[in-house]
Short mmCIF file of C-alpha atoms in Angstrom, two decimals:
data_model
loop_
_atom_site.label_atom_id
_atom_site.label_comp_id
_atom_site.label_asym_id
_atom_site.label_seq_id
_atom_site.Cartn_x
_atom_site.Cartn_y
_atom_site.Cartn_z
CA MET A 98 81.70 102.44 88.23
CA SER A 99 82.29 105.96 87.11
CA GLY A 100 84.31 107.55 84.44
CA ALA A 101 84.97 110.78 82.66
CA GLY A 102 82.22 112.47 80.76
CA ARG A 103 78.81 113.76 81.55
CA PRO A 104 77.78 113.55 85.22
CA ARG A 105 75.29 110.84 86.11
CA ASP A 106 71.67 111.85 86.58
CA ALA A 107 70.84 111.41 90.28
CA ALA A 108 67.17 110.78 89.44
CA VAL A 109 68.17 107.87 87.17
CA ASP A 110 70.50 106.52 89.88
CA ALA A 111 67.66 106.64 92.41
CA ALA A 112 65.14 105.07 90.01
CA ILE A 113 67.49 102.17 89.27
CA LEU A 114 68.22 101.48 92.93
CA LYS A 115 64.56 101.78 93.92
CA ALA A 116 63.41 99.43 91.15
CA ALA A 117 66.18 96.92 91.90
CA TRP A 118 65.33 96.98 95.63
CA ARG A 119 61.65 96.35 94.96
CA LEU A 120 62.42 93.46 92.61
CA LEU A 121 64.96 91.95 95.01
CA ARG A 122 62.61 92.29 97.94
CA ASP A 123 59.63 90.83 96.11
CA GLU A 124 61.14 88.32 93.68
CA GLY A 125 64.65 87.51 94.87
CA TYR A 126 68.14 87.56 93.44
CA ALA A 127 67.69 84.62 91.07
CA ARG A 128 64.75 86.24 89.26
CA LEU A 129 66.33 89.69 89.14
CA SER A 130 67.55 90.75 85.72
CA ILE A 131 69.09 93.92 84.39
CA ALA A 132 66.31 94.05 81.78
CA GLY A 133 63.66 93.78 84.49
CA VAL A 134 65.27 96.55 86.53
CA ALA A 135 65.53 98.71 83.43
CA ASP A 136 61.83 98.19 82.67
CA ALA A 137 60.79 98.90 86.26
CA ALA A 138 63.01 101.99 86.47
CA LYS A 139 61.90 103.17 83.01
CA VAL A 140 65.49 103.46 81.81
CA GLY A 141 67.49 101.67 79.16
CA ARG A 142 69.79 98.79 80.01
CA PRO A 143 72.84 100.85 78.97
CA ALA A 144 72.01 103.32 81.77
CA ILE A 145 72.41 100.47 84.24
CA TYR A 146 75.54 99.03 82.63
CA ARG A 147 77.18 102.48 82.69
CA ARG A 148 76.82 102.36 86.48
CA TYR A 149 77.29 98.66 87.30
CA ARG A 150 79.30 95.84 85.74
CA GLY A 151 76.49 93.36 86.27
CA LYS A 152 73.81 92.04 88.56
CA SER A 153 76.01 91.40 91.60
CA ASP A 154 77.47 94.94 91.47
CA LEU A 155 73.96 96.36 91.21
CA VAL A 156 72.78 94.29 94.17
CA ALA A 157 75.80 95.39 96.23
CA ALA A 158 74.87 99.01 95.48
CA VAL A 159 71.25 98.34 96.42
CA ILE A 160 72.26 96.85 99.77
CA ALA A 161 74.56 99.80 100.44
CA SER A 162 71.80 102.25 99.51
CA ARG A 163 69.34 100.63 101.91
CA VAL A 164 71.66 100.95 104.86
CA SER A 165 70.51 103.75 107.01
CA ALA A 166 70.53 104.05 110.71
CA ALA A 167 67.21 103.02 112.12
CA PRO A 168 65.65 105.78 114.13
CA PRO A 169 66.61 105.55 117.79
CA VAL A 170 63.96 103.86 119.85
CA ASP A 171 63.53 104.34 123.58
CA THR A 172 59.88 104.17 124.55
CA GLY A 173 60.66 103.72 128.23
CA THR A 174 59.98 99.98 128.25
CA ALA A 175 62.04 97.20 126.73
CA ARG A 176 58.92 95.37 125.56
CA ASP A 177 57.69 98.34 123.50
CA ASP A 178 61.23 99.01 122.24
CA LEU A 179 61.44 95.41 120.98
CA VAL A 180 58.13 95.68 119.15
CA ALA A 181 59.22 98.96 117.52
CA HIS A 182 62.62 97.58 116.46
CA LEU A 183 61.15 94.34 115.16
CA GLU A 184 58.49 96.22 113.21
CA THR A 185 61.16 98.35 111.52
CA VAL A 186 63.11 95.25 110.57
CA ARG A 187 59.95 93.44 109.42
CA LYS A 188 59.19 96.26 106.99
CA ARG A 189 62.75 96.50 105.65
CA PHE A 190 63.89 92.87 105.55
CA PRO A 191 64.72 91.81 101.97
CA VAL A 192 62.71 88.58 101.89
CA GLY A 193 63.57 87.61 98.32
CA LEU A 194 67.24 88.45 98.65
CA ALA A 195 67.89 86.71 101.94
CA GLY A 196 66.88 83.22 100.83
CA THR A 197 69.18 83.28 97.82
CA LEU A 198 72.13 84.71 99.70
CA MET A 199 71.73 82.31 102.60
CA ALA A 200 72.48 79.51 100.14
CA LYS A 201 76.02 81.01 100.07
CA GLU A 202 75.98 81.20 96.29
CA HIS A 203 77.15 84.79 96.60
CA PRO A 204 79.51 84.98 99.59
CA LYS A 205 80.48 88.64 99.14
CA LEU A 206 76.84 89.74 98.94
CA LEU A 207 75.95 87.52 101.89
CA ALA A 208 78.73 89.11 103.95
CA GLN A 209 77.54 92.58 102.95
CA LEU A 210 73.92 91.72 103.79
CA ARG A 211 74.98 90.41 107.21
CA ARG A 212 77.21 93.41 107.94
CA GLU A 213 74.93 96.17 106.68
CA MET A 214 71.36 94.91 107.02
CA VAL A 215 71.33 92.20 109.69
CA ALA A 216 73.92 93.18 112.29
CA PRO A 217 72.77 96.78 112.93
CA PRO A 218 69.16 95.95 113.85
CA ARG A 219 70.30 92.90 115.84
CA ASP A 220 72.68 95.14 117.78
CA ALA A 221 69.96 97.76 118.32
CA ILE A 222 67.65 95.07 119.72
CA ALA A 223 70.41 93.80 122.01
CA GLU A 224 70.97 97.38 123.21
CA ALA A 225 67.24 97.80 123.92
CA LEU A 226 67.40 94.63 126.02
CA ARG A 227 70.48 95.91 127.89
CA ARG A 228 68.64 99.17 128.66
CA GLY A 229 65.75 97.04 129.87
CA GLN A 230 68.11 95.19 132.19
CA GLU A 231 69.25 98.50 133.64
CA ARG A 232 65.60 99.51 134.26
CA GLY A 233 64.71 96.09 135.66
CA ASP A 234 62.08 95.16 133.07
CA VAL A 235 64.43 92.58 131.48
CA ARG A 236 65.91 89.86 133.68
CA ALA A 237 69.50 90.43 134.70
CA GLY A 238 70.90 87.09 133.51
CA LEU A 239 69.49 87.27 129.98
CA ASP A 240 72.08 86.96 127.21
CA THR A 241 70.94 89.99 125.22
CA HIS A 242 72.86 88.96 122.11
CA ILE A 243 71.19 85.53 121.99
CA ALA A 244 67.78 87.07 122.75
CA ALA A 245 68.25 89.57 119.90
CA GLU A 246 69.17 86.72 117.56
CA ALA A 247 66.06 84.82 118.67
CA LEU A 248 63.91 87.79 117.71
CA MET A 249 65.70 88.33 114.39
CA GLY A 250 65.70 84.58 113.72
CA SER A 251 61.95 84.51 114.16
CA LEU A 252 61.66 87.04 111.35
CA VAL A 253 64.04 85.21 109.04
CA PHE A 254 62.15 81.96 109.57
CA ALA A 255 58.77 83.60 109.05
CA CYS A 256 59.99 85.21 105.82
CA LEU A 257 61.46 82.00 104.46
CA ALA A 258 58.45 79.91 105.48
CA ALA A 259 55.65 82.15 104.24
CA GLY A 260 56.96 85.51 103.03
CA ARG A 261 56.88 88.84 104.80
CA PRO A 262 54.61 88.62 107.87
CA GLY A 263 51.87 91.18 108.46
CA PRO A 264 52.00 94.17 110.81
CA GLU A 265 50.55 92.23 113.75
CA TRP A 266 53.52 89.85 113.68
CA SER A 267 56.03 91.99 115.63
CA GLN A 268 53.74 92.34 118.64
CA ALA A 269 52.84 88.63 118.54
CA VAL A 270 56.49 87.52 118.53
CA VAL A 271 57.45 89.81 121.39
CA ASP A 272 54.40 88.63 123.35
CA ALA A 273 55.41 84.99 122.79
CA LEU A 274 59.04 85.49 123.82
CA TRP A 275 58.54 88.10 126.55
CA PRO A 276 58.06 85.62 129.43
CA GLY A 277 61.64 84.44 128.82
CA PHE A 278 62.96 88.00 128.77
CA ALA A 279 60.94 89.65 131.55
CA GLY A 280 62.53 90.97 134.70
CA ARG A 281 60.89 91.75 137.99
CA ALA A 282 57.26 92.80 137.90
#
């Protein structure tokens, strides 16, 4: 939302989005409130309502603001690439938001989450597996799309079951699934 008048303060915009992201990530959509975001961002509620019509508009803006291309990863081995990609996703995955949106209570936000926060890392993981196939460290017949979904699905399940896993998790998951992915020795 924007209108005529004084330009918006970019620092306030950033504070609102940062506070909303932290609350979404840690507490989820259902517990998120405009008042809570205002308190966390140290702004008044009118500052938020001048920018967003309500909670769902704010969350859509937060998702859009969090979309950034993950840094390219090519360590030279598919196994290390997978760990690096999974670790990036583990750190960024919106645990509190995903559970609520997966209930399909908010189909537009769920579609945006899938398109902007789930598909890009899944596709990057599938690409790392395809590069591994070209190098021979990933078996030729592996369906890289399904394998990428298995890795991403492991994260979603871990988050829903117990919250964000610790930093050792990415390596452990790749180690567990690697025998099914590995190519020639």
